[in-house]
Every structure is written in structure tokens, then in C-alpha cells.
Tab-separated table of C-alpha atoms in Angstrom:
chain	number	residue	atom	x	y	z
A	35	GLY	CA	-10.681	179.213	21.040
A	36	GLU	CA	-12.518	180.653	18.087
A	37	SER	CA	-12.554	178.851	14.673
A	38	VAL	CA	-10.329	180.175	11.987
A	39	GLY	CA	-11.392	179.937	8.420
A	40	LEU	CA	-15.002	178.791	8.642
A	41	HIS	CA	-15.552	179.315	4.845
A	42	LEU	CA	-12.083	178.781	3.441
A	43	PRO	CA	-11.120	176.434	0.691
A	44	THR	CA	-10.433	173.101	2.227
A	45	LEU	CA	-7.926	170.360	1.299
A	46	SER	CA	-8.543	166.894	2.757
A	47	VAL	CA	-5.742	164.333	2.778
A	48	GLN	CA	-5.136	161.016	4.002
A	49	GLU	CA	-2.594	160.669	6.912
A	50	GLY	CA	0.721	159.725	5.411
A	51	ASP	CA	0.017	161.223	1.979
A	52	ASN	CA	1.679	164.372	0.694
A	53	SER	CA	-0.262	167.660	0.668
A	54	ILE	CA	0.169	170.562	-1.758
A	55	ILE	CA	-1.336	173.951	-0.887
A	56	ASN	CA	-1.307	176.636	-3.462
A	57	CYS	CA	-1.302	180.400	-3.461
A	58	ALA	CA	-1.516	183.149	-6.096
A	59	TYR	CA	0.177	186.224	-4.877
A	60	SER	CA	-0.625	189.823	-6.039
A	61	ASN	CA	2.408	191.905	-6.229
A	62	SER	CA	5.102	191.238	-9.088
A	63	ALA	CA	7.550	193.296	-6.980
A	64	SER	CA	7.353	191.205	-3.903
A	65	ASP	CA	10.705	189.854	-2.857
A	66	TYR	CA	9.986	187.704	0.135
A	67	PHE	CA	7.292	185.008	0.593
A	68	ILE	CA	6.292	183.163	3.737
A	69	TRP	CA	4.056	180.269	4.530
A	70	TYR	CA	2.227	180.329	7.957
A	71	LYS	CA	0.226	177.726	9.832
A	72	GLN	CA	-2.658	178.931	12.054
A	73	GLU	CA	-4.413	176.668	14.527
A	74	SER	CA	-7.668	177.687	16.081
A	75	GLY	CA	-7.346	180.333	18.791
A	76	LYS	CA	-3.617	180.866	17.938
A	77	GLY	CA	-1.642	183.460	16.020
A	78	PRO	CA	0.051	182.411	12.790
A	79	GLN	CA	3.206	180.310	13.067
A	80	PHE	CA	6.114	180.619	10.621
A	81	ILE	CA	6.753	177.411	8.501
A	82	ILE	CA	9.177	178.267	5.832
A	83	ASP	CA	10.161	181.354	3.801
A	84	ILE	CA	11.780	181.902	0.310
A	85	ARG	CA	13.290	184.978	-1.361
A	86	SER	CA	12.547	185.908	-4.941
A	87	ASN	CA	16.067	184.881	-6.151
A	88	MET	CA	15.190	181.299	-5.452
A	89	ASP	CA	12.603	178.991	-6.953
A	90	LYS	CA	12.627	176.189	-4.321
A	91	ARG	CA	13.498	175.820	-0.661
A	92	GLN	CA	13.335	172.748	1.453
A	93	GLY	CA	12.705	172.460	5.281
A	94	GLN	CA	11.898	169.579	7.458
A	95	ARG	CA	9.004	167.776	5.699
A	96	VAL	CA	8.048	170.953	3.796
A	97	THR	CA	8.995	172.393	0.498
A	98	VAL	CA	8.135	175.851	-0.806
A	99	LEU	CA	8.053	176.447	-4.669
A	100	LEU	CA	8.016	179.794	-6.255
A	101	ASN	CA	7.025	180.618	-9.864
A	102	LYS	CA	7.564	184.200	-10.396
A	103	THR	CA	6.369	184.137	-14.045
A	104	VAL	CA	2.840	183.258	-13.026
A	105	LYS	CA	3.039	184.619	-9.499
A	106	HIS	CA	2.345	181.429	-7.791
A	107	LEU	CA	3.572	179.899	-4.589
A	108	SER	CA	3.047	176.363	-3.325
A	109	LEU	CA	3.665	174.540	-0.005
A	110	GLN	CA	4.237	170.812	-0.088
A	111	ILE	CA	4.012	168.890	3.013
A	112	ALA	CA	5.443	165.275	3.094
A	113	ALA	CA	3.844	162.371	4.993
A	114	THR	CA	1.091	164.663	6.322
A	115	GLN	CA	0.301	164.102	9.946
A	116	PRO	CA	-2.792	164.889	12.003
A	117	GLY	CA	-0.815	167.661	13.779
A	118	ASP	CA	-0.590	169.421	10.367
A	119	SER	CA	-4.409	170.040	10.362
A	120	ALA	CA	-4.780	173.905	10.407
A	121	VAL	CA	-5.357	176.803	8.194
A	122	TYR	CA	-2.355	177.751	5.989
A	123	PHE	CA	-1.615	181.239	4.758
A	124	CYS	CA	0.913	182.612	2.264
A	125	ALA	CA	2.258	186.060	2.672
A	126	GLU	CA	4.315	188.331	0.579
A	127	GLY	CA	6.590	191.272	1.378
A	128	GLU	CA	8.567	193.793	-0.670
A	129	ALA	CA	11.948	195.367	0.214
A	130	GLY	CA	11.653	198.929	1.235
A	131	THR	CA	8.151	198.374	2.521
A	132	TYR	CA	6.847	197.267	5.722
A	133	LYS	CA	3.568	195.497	4.727
A	134	TYR	CA	3.146	191.861	4.556
A	135	ILE	CA	0.126	190.953	2.417
A	136	PHE	CA	-1.641	187.678	3.435
A	137	GLY	CA	-3.539	185.437	1.045
A	138	THR	CA	-7.002	184.163	1.937
A	139	GLY	CA	-5.892	180.773	3.318
A	140	THR	CA	-6.503	177.163	2.920
A	141	ARG	CA	-7.783	174.912	5.551
A	142	LEU	CA	-5.868	171.396	5.686
A	143	LYS	CA	-7.704	168.478	7.096
A	144	VAL	CA	-5.901	165.236	7.738
A	145	LEU	CA	-7.977	162.133	7.653
A	146	ALA	CA	-6.974	159.212	9.874
B	209	GLY	CA	10.001	186.715	27.124
B	210	ALA	CA	9.837	183.570	25.111
B	211	GLY	CA	7.326	184.877	22.598
B	212	VAL	CA	4.989	187.671	21.755
B	213	SER	CA	2.259	188.115	24.271
B	214	GLN	CA	-1.025	190.001	23.944
B	215	SER	CA	-3.598	191.026	26.533
B	216	PRO	CA	-6.441	190.735	27.010
B	217	ARG	CA	-6.967	187.491	25.051
B	218	TYR	CA	-10.741	188.260	24.847
B	219	LYS	CA	-12.468	191.588	25.045
B	220	VAL	CA	-16.182	192.308	24.854
B	221	ALA	CA	-17.249	195.919	24.344
B	222	LYS	CA	-20.487	197.753	23.972
B	223	ARG	CA	-20.780	199.772	20.848
B	224	GLY	CA	-19.408	203.245	21.494
B	225	GLN	CA	-16.850	202.205	24.182
B	226	ASP	CA	-13.146	202.681	23.952
B	227	VAL	CA	-10.743	199.780	24.115
B	228	ALA	CA	-7.065	199.330	24.545
B	229	LEU	CA	-5.104	196.232	23.402
B	230	ARG	CA	-1.639	195.544	24.537
B	231	CYS	CA	1.259	193.865	22.825
B	232	ASP	CA	4.458	192.705	24.434
B	233	PRO	CA	7.050	191.834	21.593
B	234	ILE	CA	10.031	189.570	21.951
B	235	SER	CA	12.597	191.425	23.930
B	236	GLY	CA	15.010	193.287	21.671
B	237	HIS	CA	12.862	193.133	18.456
B	238	VAL	CA	13.130	196.274	16.552
B	239	SER	CA	9.884	196.033	14.516
B	240	LEU	CA	6.294	195.618	15.600
B	241	PHE	CA	3.171	195.116	13.436
B	242	TRP	CA	-0.540	195.149	14.185
B	243	TYR	CA	-2.905	193.202	12.079
B	244	GLN	CA	-6.718	192.762	11.953
B	245	GLN	CA	-8.042	189.378	11.177
B	246	ALA	CA	-11.748	188.968	10.446
B	247	LEU	CA	-13.277	185.492	10.782
B	248	GLY	CA	-12.412	183.298	7.809
B	249	GLN	CA	-9.965	185.734	6.358
B	250	GLY	CA	-6.106	186.251	6.362
B	251	PRO	CA	-4.616	189.006	8.629
B	252	GLU	CA	-4.714	192.476	7.200
B	253	PHE	CA	-1.946	194.955	7.966
B	254	LEU	CA	-2.899	197.927	10.154
B	255	THR	CA	0.326	199.591	11.229
B	256	TYR	CA	4.136	199.188	11.618
B	257	PHE	CA	6.681	200.490	14.246
B	258	GLN	CA	10.426	200.500	14.011
B	259	ASN	CA	11.464	201.091	17.521
B	260	GLU	CA	9.273	203.859	18.821
B	261	ALA	CA	8.691	205.445	15.299
B	262	GLN	CA	5.480	204.619	13.461
B	263	LEU	CA	6.652	204.342	9.989
B	264	ASP	CA	3.432	203.105	8.352
B	265	LYS	CA	-0.142	203.485	9.541
B	266	SER	CA	-1.744	203.262	6.170
B	267	GLY	CA	-3.827	200.181	7.155
B	268	LEU	CA	-5.640	201.719	9.997
B	269	PRO	CA	-9.270	201.739	8.929
B	270	SER	CA	-10.304	205.065	10.406
B	271	ASP	CA	-9.185	207.815	12.722
B	272	ARG	CA	-10.945	205.926	15.615
B	273	PHE	CA	-7.839	203.604	15.550
B	274	PHE	CA	-4.612	204.750	17.177
B	275	ALA	CA	-1.507	202.815	17.984
B	276	GLU	CA	1.662	203.670	20.031
B	277	ARG	CA	4.896	202.312	21.143
B	278	PRO	CA	6.388	205.106	23.254
B	279	GLU	CA	9.531	203.328	24.460
B	280	GLY	CA	10.151	201.009	21.628
B	281	SER	CA	8.957	197.905	23.310
B	282	VAL	CA	5.376	197.495	24.463
B	283	SER	CA	2.729	198.728	22.111
B	284	THR	CA	-0.944	199.574	22.467
B	285	LEU	CA	-3.600	199.636	19.885
B	286	LYS	CA	-6.606	201.825	20.886
B	287	ILE	CA	-9.917	201.902	19.249
B	288	GLN	CA	-12.222	204.726	20.167
B	289	ARG	CA	-16.053	204.626	19.987
B	290	THR	CA	-15.965	200.941	18.903
B	291	GLN	CA	-18.445	199.741	16.169
B	292	GLN	CA	-19.672	196.318	15.394
B	293	GLU	CA	-17.539	196.142	12.290
B	294	ASP	CA	-14.456	196.411	14.487
B	295	SER	CA	-15.177	192.815	15.866
B	296	ALA	CA	-12.119	190.837	14.790
B	297	VAL	CA	-8.966	189.211	16.132
B	298	TYR	CA	-6.125	191.785	16.566
B	299	LEU	CA	-2.705	190.225	16.128
B	300	CYS	CA	0.594	191.596	17.015
B	301	ALA	CA	3.873	190.451	15.478
B	302	SER	CA	7.462	191.393	15.951
B	303	THR	CA	10.738	190.919	14.035
B	304	ARG	CA	14.346	191.149	15.075
B	305	SER	CA	15.267	193.954	12.575
B	306	GLY	CA	13.406	196.365	10.325
B	307	GLY	CA	11.809	196.007	6.983
B	308	ALA	CA	9.661	193.523	5.237
B	309	LEU	CA	12.156	190.664	4.754
B	310	ASN	CA	12.318	189.202	8.077
B	311	GLU	CA	10.537	186.348	9.899
B	312	GLN	CA	7.677	187.662	11.932
B	313	PHE	CA	6.773	186.128	15.219
B	314	PHE	CA	2.986	186.511	16.043
B	315	GLY	CA	1.240	186.670	19.391
B	316	PRO	CA	-1.974	184.748	20.235
B	317	GLY	CA	-4.117	187.736	19.392
B	318	THR	CA	-6.886	189.565	21.122
B	319	ARG	CA	-10.329	188.626	20.044
B	320	LEU	CA	-12.583	191.807	20.218
B	321	THR	CA	-16.341	191.386	20.070
B	322	VAL	CA	-18.348	194.598	19.870
B	323	LEU	CA	-22.047	194.222	20.882
């Protein structure tokens, strides 16, 4: 499949370490935020979401933090594994609209 | 079906040709989205359907782009007189209900290359 994110910011982490991927979103009226994982040749895959009335949400090995004051979103991955290697995108949506706005993406490389 | 499917997976067109890209959403999903993803960038919104109604087409880059979903299930994105700048991956996504506060399920995309 084709490569996704040839010139994206890259985060390299050692296998077993924790990863933190950051995203600055654009619309202060956004109500809903999602993190996606995209592997080469595939469509984005949902990881975790959070609504604007929350500032933290945890899933399995992942945590999303939302700071509405500075319009910042982060994704924390615990005990990063080789299968976590991919490009990660944040996306934002606003109630009453139909558009999801995606960020530019970060490539995560897991080093063995 | 188990997920969103798209066809063809790869399409090569000569400049000036028309192309049609198909999306089969998850059965019963009300909403359907089309995105364009250039290499190294995030997906960019093109258009949105709720059932058969096209509620937002503000992301379509020109009048050469046309999308339809006549029976509220399968959708087709048509690009007329393709140009080199149309080369990208075209992604389709569906959600169970309407609006922008729902989990989207993406298909694998169609990679369009215009020569």
C-alpha cells in the first residue's frame, strides 16, 4: 500500500515506553474530539473520543486529555507496542454541523 | 457487511477522463461522508449525506466533483475531466446516526492517480 505521512512530524519511542501525541485544534466551538490511527494503505481507525464536557477519558492502554483553554488535545499510549506504529490524527467536530476537521498527523515509530 | 468497503482500491486515469468511485457503508448507517486525503496530510472533508439527502457539499473543490447516494445506502463520487491535482486517496466513512458527534467508520480508500 501507499505510504501515509511521508513528511509528517515523527515521534520515536522505545517499545514498552509511554507515548504522548499532541494536537492543537482550531475551532473553540468544537464539541467532540476523536483520535484516529492510520496504517499504510488503510483508512483511519477510531481509537478513542472525548466530548467537550470532559477533560480526560481512558480506554484500553490509551488516554485522551482535553484542554479547552488552550485548545489542546493529547493522546497517551501506555506500554507502546510495535503494532502501535502508524500515523495518528486528531479530529474535531461541532454539534449542528457535519464536518470533522482533521489535524495534520503525527507518525509514531516504535523502536524494538 | 462487516465494514465500509470501497471500490476500486486503485484507479489510474489519464488527465481529462471521468472516474467514478464507489462506497458501500455499513448496513443501516444513516450518515455517509467523503474525504480527500493528499499524501502526507490529514483527510479533508468533501461532502456529507444523511440518508439520500446531501446536506453539505461545501468541501467539493470544484464543479467537476459530484456525489450521490440515491437510495440512502451506496454512494458514488464522480470526478469529471480529471486533473493531476485530483490525485489523492478518497476515503468514505459512515456513522450510525446523523450529525458530527458520532464515531465514524472509514473504508480503506480509493487511491486515484491522474497521469
